[in-house]
PDB file of C-alpha atoms in Angstrom:
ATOM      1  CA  UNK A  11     -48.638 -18.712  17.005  1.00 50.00           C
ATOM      2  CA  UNK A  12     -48.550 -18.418  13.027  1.00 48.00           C
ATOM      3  CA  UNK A  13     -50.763 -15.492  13.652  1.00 42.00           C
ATOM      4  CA  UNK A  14     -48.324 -13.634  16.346  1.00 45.00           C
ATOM      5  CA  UNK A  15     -45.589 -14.297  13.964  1.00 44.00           C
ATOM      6  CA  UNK A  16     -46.748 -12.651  10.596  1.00 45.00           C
ATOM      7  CA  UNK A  17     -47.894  -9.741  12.855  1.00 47.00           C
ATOM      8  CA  UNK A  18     -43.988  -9.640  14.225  1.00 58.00           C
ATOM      9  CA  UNK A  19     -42.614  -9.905  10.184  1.00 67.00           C
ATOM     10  CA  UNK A  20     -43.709  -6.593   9.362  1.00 85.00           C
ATOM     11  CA  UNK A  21     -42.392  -5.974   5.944  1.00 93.00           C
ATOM     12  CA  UNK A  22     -40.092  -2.585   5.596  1.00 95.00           C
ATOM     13  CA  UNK A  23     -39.167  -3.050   1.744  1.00 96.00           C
ATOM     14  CA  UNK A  24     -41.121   0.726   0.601  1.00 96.00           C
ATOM     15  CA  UNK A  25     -39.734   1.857   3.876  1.00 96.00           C
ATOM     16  CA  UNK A  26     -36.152   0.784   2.619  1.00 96.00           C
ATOM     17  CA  UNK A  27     -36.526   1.842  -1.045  1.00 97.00           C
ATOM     18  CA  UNK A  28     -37.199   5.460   0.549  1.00 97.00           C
ATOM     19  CA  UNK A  29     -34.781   5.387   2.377  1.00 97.00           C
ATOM     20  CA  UNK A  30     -32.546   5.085  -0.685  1.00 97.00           C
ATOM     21  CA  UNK A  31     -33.625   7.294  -2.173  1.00 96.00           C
ATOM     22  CA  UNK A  32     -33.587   9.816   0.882  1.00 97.00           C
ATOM     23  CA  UNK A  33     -30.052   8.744   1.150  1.00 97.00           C
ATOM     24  CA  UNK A  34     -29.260   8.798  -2.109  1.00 96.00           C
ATOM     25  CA  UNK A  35     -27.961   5.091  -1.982  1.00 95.00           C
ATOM     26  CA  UNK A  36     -28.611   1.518  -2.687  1.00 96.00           C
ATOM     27  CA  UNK A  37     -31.180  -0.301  -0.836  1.00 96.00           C
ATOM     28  CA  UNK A  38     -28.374  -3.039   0.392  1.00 96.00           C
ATOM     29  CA  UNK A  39     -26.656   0.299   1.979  1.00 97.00           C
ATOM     30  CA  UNK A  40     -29.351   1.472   4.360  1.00 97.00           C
ATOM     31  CA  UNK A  41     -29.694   0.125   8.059  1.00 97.00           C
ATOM     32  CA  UNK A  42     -33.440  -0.185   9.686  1.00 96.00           C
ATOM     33  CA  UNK A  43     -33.081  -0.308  13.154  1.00 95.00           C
ATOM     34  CA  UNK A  44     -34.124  -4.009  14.148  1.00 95.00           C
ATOM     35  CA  UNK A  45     -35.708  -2.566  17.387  1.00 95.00           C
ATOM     36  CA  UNK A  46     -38.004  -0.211  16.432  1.00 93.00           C
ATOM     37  CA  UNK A  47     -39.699  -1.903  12.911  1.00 95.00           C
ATOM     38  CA  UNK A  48     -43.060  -0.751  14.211  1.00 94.00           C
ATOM     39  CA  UNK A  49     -42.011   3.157  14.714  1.00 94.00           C
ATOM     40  CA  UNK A  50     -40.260   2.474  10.831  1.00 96.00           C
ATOM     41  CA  UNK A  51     -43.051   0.333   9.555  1.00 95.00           C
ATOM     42  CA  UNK A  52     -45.646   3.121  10.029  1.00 94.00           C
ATOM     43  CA  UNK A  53     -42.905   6.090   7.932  1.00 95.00           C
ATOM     44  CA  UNK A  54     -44.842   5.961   4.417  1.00 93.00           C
ATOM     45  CA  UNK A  55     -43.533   9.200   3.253  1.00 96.00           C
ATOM     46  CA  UNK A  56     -39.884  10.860   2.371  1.00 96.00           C
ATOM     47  CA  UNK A  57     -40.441  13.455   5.026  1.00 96.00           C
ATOM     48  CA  UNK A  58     -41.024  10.245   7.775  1.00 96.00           C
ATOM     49  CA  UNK A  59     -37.927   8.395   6.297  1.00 97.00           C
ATOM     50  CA  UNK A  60     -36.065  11.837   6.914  1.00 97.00           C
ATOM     51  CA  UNK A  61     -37.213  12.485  10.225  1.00 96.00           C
ATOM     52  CA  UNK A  62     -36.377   9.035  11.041  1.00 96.00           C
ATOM     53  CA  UNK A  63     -33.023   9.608   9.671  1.00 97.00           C
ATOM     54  CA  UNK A  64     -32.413  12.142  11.987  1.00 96.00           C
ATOM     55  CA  UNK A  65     -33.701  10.001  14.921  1.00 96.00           C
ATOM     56  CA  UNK A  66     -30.853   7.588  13.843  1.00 95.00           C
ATOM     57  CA  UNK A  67     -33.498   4.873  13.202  1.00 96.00           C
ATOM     58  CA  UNK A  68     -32.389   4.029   9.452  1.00 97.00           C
ATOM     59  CA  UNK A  69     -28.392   5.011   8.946  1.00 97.00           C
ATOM     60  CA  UNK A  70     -26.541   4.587   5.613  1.00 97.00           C
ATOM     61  CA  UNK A  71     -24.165   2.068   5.761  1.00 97.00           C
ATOM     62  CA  UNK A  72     -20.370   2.758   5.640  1.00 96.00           C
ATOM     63  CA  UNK A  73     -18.435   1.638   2.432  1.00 93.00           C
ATOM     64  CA  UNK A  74     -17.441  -1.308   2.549  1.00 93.00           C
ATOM     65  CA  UNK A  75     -13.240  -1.090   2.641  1.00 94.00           C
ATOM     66  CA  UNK A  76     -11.438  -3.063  -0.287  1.00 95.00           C
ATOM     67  CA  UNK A  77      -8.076  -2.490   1.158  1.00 96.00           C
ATOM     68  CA  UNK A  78      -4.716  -1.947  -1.366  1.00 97.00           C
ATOM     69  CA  UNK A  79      -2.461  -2.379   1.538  1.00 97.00           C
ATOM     70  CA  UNK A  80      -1.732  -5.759   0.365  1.00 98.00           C
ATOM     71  CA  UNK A  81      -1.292  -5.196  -3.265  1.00 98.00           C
ATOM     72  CA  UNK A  82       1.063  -1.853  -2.560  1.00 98.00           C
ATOM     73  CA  UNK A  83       3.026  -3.961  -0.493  1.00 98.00           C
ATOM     74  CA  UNK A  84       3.760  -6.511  -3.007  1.00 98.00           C
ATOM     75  CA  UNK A  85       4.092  -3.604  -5.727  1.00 97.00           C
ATOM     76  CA  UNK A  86       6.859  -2.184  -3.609  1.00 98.00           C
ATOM     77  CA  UNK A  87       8.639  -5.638  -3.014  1.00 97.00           C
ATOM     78  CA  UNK A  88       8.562  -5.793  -7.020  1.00 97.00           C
ATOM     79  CA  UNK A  89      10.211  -2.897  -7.418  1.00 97.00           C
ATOM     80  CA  UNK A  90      12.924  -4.095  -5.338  1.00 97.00           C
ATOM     81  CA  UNK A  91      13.061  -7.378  -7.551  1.00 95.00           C
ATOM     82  CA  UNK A  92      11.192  -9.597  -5.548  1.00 97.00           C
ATOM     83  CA  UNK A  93       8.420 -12.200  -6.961  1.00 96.00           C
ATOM     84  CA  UNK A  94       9.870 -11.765 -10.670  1.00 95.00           C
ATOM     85  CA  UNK A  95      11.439 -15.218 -10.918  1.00 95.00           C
ATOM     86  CA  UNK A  96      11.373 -17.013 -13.917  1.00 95.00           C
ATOM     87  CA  UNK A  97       7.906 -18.801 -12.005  1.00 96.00           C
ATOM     88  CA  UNK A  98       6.321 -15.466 -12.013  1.00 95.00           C
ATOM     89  CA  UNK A  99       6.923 -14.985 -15.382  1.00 95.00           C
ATOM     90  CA  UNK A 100       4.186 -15.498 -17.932  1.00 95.00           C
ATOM     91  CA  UNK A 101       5.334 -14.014 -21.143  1.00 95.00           C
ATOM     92  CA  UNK A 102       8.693 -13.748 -23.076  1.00 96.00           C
ATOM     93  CA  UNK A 103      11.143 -11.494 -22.337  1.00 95.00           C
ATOM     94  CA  UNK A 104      10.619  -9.580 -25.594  1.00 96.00           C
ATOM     95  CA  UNK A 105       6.926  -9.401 -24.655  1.00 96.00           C
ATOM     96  CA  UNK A 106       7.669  -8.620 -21.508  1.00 95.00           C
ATOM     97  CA  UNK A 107      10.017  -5.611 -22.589  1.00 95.00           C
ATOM     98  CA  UNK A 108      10.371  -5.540 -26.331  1.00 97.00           C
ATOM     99  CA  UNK A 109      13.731  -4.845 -28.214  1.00 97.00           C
ATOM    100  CA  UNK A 110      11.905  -2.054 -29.525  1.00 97.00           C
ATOM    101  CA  UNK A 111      10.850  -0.476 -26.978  1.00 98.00           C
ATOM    102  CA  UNK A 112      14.123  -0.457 -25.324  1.00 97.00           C
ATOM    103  CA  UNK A 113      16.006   0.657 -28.647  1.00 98.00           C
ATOM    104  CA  UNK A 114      13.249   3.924 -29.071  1.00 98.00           C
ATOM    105  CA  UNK A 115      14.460   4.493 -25.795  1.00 97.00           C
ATOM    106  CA  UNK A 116      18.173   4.415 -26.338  1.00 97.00           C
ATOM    107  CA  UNK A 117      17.388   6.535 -29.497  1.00 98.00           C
ATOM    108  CA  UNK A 118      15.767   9.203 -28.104  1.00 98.00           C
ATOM    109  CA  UNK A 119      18.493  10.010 -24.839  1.00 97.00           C
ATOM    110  CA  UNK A 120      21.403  10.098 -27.859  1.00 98.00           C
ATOM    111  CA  UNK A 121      19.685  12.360 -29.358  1.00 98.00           C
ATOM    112  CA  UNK A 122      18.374  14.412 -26.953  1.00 98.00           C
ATOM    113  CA  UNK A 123      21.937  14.870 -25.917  1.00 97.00           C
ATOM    114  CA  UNK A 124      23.160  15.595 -29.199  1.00 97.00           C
ATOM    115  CA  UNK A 125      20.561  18.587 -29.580  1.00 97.00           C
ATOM    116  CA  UNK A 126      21.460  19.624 -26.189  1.00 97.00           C
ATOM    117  CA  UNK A 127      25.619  20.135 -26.961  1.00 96.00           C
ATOM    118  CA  UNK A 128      24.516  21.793 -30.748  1.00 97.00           C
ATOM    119  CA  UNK A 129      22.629  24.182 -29.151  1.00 97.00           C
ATOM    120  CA  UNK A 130      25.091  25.245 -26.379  1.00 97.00           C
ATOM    121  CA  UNK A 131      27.452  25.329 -29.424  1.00 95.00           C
ATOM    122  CA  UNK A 132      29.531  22.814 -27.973  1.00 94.00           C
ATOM    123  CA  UNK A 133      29.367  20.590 -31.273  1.00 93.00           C
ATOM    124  CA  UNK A 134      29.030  22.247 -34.711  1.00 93.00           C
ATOM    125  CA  UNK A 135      26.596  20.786 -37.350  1.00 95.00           C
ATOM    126  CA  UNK A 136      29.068  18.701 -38.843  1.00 94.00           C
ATOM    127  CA  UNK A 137      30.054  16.587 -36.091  1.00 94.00           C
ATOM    128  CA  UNK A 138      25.877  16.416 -35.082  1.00 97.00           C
ATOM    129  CA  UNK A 139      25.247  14.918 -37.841  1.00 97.00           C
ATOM    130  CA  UNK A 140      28.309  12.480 -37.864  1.00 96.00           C
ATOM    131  CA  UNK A 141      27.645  11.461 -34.422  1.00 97.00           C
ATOM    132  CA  UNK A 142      23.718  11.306 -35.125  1.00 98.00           C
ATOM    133  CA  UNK A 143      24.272   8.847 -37.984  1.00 97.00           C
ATOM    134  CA  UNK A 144      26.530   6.708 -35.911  1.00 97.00           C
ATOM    135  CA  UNK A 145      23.803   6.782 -33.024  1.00 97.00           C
ATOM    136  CA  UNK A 146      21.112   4.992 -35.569  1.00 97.00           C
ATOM    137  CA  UNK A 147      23.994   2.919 -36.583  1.00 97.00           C
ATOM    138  CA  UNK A 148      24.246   1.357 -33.428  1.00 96.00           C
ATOM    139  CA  UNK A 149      27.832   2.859 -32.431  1.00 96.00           C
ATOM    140  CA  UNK A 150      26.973   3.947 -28.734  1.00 96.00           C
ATOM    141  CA  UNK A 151      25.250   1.723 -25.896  1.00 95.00           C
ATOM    142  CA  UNK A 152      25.354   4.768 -23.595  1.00 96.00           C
ATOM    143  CA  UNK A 153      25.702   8.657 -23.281  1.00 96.00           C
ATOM    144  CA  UNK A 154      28.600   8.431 -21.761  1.00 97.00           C
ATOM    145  CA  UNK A 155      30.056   6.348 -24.665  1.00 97.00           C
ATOM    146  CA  UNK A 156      28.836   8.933 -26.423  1.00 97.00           C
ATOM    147  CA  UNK A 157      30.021  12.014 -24.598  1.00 96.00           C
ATOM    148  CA  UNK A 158      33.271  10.025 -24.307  1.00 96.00           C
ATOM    149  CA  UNK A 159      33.437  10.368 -28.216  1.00 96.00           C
ATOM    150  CA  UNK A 160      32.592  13.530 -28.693  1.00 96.00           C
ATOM    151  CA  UNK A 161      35.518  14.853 -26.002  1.00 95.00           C
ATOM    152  CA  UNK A 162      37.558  12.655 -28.463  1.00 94.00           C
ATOM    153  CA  UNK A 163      36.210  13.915 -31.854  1.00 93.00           C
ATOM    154  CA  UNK A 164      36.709  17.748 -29.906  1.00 92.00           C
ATOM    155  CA  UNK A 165      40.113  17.108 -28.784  1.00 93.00           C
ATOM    156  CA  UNK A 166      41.319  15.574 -32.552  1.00 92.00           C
ATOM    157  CA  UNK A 167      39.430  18.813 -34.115  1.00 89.00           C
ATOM    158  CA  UNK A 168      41.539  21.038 -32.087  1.00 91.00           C
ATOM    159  CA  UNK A 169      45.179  18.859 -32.579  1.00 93.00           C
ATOM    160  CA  UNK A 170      44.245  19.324 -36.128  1.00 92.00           C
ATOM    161  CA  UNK A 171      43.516  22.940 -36.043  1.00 91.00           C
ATOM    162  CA  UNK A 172      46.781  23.494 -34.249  1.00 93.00           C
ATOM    163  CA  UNK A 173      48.407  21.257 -36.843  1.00 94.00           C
ATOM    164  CA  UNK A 174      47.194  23.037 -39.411  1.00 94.00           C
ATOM    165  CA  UNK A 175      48.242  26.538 -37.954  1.00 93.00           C
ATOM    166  CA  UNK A 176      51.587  25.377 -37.472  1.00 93.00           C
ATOM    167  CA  UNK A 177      51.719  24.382 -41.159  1.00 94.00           C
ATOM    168  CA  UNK A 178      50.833  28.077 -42.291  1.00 93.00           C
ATOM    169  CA  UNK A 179      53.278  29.430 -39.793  1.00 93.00           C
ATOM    170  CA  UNK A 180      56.585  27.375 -41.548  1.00 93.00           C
ATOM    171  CA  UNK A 181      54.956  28.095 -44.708  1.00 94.00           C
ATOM    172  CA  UNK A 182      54.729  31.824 -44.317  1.00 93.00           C
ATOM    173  CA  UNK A 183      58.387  32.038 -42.302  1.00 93.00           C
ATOM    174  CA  UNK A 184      59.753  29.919 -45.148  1.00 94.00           C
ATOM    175  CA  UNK A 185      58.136  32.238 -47.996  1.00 93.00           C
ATOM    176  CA  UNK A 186      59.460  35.299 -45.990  1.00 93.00           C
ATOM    177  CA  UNK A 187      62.851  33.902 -46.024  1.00 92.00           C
ATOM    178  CA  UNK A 188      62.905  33.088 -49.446  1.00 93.00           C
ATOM    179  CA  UNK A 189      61.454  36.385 -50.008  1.00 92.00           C
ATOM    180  CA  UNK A 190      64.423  38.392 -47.959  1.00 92.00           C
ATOM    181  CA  UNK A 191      66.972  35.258 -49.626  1.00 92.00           C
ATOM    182  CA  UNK A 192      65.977  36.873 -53.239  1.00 92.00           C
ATOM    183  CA  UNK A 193      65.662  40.577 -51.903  1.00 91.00           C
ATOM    184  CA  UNK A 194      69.209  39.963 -50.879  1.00 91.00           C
ATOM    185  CA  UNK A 195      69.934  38.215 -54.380  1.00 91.00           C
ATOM    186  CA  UNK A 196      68.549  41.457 -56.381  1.00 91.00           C
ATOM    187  CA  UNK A 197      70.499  44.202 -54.357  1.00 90.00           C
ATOM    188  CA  UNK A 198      73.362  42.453 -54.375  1.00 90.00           C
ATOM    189  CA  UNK A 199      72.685  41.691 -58.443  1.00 90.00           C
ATOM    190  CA  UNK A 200      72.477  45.792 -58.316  1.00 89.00           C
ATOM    191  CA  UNK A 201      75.389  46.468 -56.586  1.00 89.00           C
ATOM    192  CA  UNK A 202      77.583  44.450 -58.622  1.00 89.00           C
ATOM    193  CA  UNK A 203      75.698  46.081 -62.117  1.00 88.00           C
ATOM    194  CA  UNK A 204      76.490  49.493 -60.182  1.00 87.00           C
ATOM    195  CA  UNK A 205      80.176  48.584 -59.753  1.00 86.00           C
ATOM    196  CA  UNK A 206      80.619  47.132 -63.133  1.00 86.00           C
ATOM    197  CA  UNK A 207      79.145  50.648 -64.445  1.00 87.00           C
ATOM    198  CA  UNK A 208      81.633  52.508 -62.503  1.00 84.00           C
ATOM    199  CA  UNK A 209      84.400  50.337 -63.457  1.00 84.00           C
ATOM    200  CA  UNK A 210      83.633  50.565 -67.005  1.00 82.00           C
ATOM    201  CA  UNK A 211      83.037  54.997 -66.883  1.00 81.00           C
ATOM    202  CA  UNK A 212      86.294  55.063 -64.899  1.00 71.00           C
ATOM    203  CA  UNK A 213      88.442  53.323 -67.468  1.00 57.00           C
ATOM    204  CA  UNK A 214      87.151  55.368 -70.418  1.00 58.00           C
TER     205      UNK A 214
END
């Protein structure tokens, strides 16, 4: 019986290691078929393990699947704010998401905005760099705080400007009229010299 069984146990490891290398694989990848070891047993050369290959004796296994169903899954149900309880939770919130972080953030949509209105010319330099000071001063949580601003800092530019161009306009009616006020002054000064001339030749 011990006889008949070592003659059974045929050993198939150079048959396997050929096979890998045939299959350009692993040895735990390749399948001997269990029911024909002797036909396999007697392949001692690449060009047997081949032809056996194409028989369909010795296949190369499939890869094994290491699904990310289950981790996607749970990714997506995180990004919808699920499993991020303070249980979950491992490190501290400014490890987690440091001040820093979020204030380089911040930083850089200011003044990416900024640079956007100055060069659509909807902000001049001067008011960039006000409003780009204020930014790394802390001044504006948001862009829309600081759009909101800048509509405001627009809007008191242009009051001003008006302002301003009303002022000239009294000043320039008021010089005019003090301007015809001693026009009048000196032809009427003239007039009366004129008269006085004529007076005096007349009585003579």
């Amino acid at each position: 019986l011990w006889v008949c069984f070592q003659s059974i146990m045929v050993s198939l490891k150079l048959q396997k290691r050929l096979a890998a290398s045939v299959l350009k694989c692993g040895k735990r990848k390749i399948w001997l078929d269990p029911n024909e070891v002797n036909e396999i047993s007697m392949a001692n050369s690449r060009q047997n393990i081949r032809k056996l290959v194409k028989d369909g004796l010795i296949i190369r296994k499939p890869a094994v699947v290491h699904s990310r169903a289950r981790a996607n899954k749970r990714l997506n149900e995180k990004r919808l704010g699920r499993h991020t309880g303070t249980g979950k939770r491992k490190g501290t919130a400014q490890a987690r998401m440091p001040f820093k972080v979020l204030w380089m953030r911040r930083m850089r949509v200011l003044r990416r905005m900024l640079r956007k209105y100055r060069e659509a010319k909807k902000i001049d330099k001067h008011i960039y760099h006000e409003l780009y000071m204020q930014a790394k001063g802390n001044r504006f949580k948001t862009k829309k705080v600081l759009m909101e601003t800048i509509h405001r800092m627009k809007e008191e530019k242009k009051r001003e400007k008006e302002i301003n161009e009303m002022a000239e306009a009294r000043k320039a009616r008021a010089k005019a009229k003090v301007a015809r006020r001693a026009e009048r002054e000196r032809e009427s000064a003239a007039a009366a010299r004129a008269a006085a001339v004529k007076a005096a030749s007349g009585g003579r």
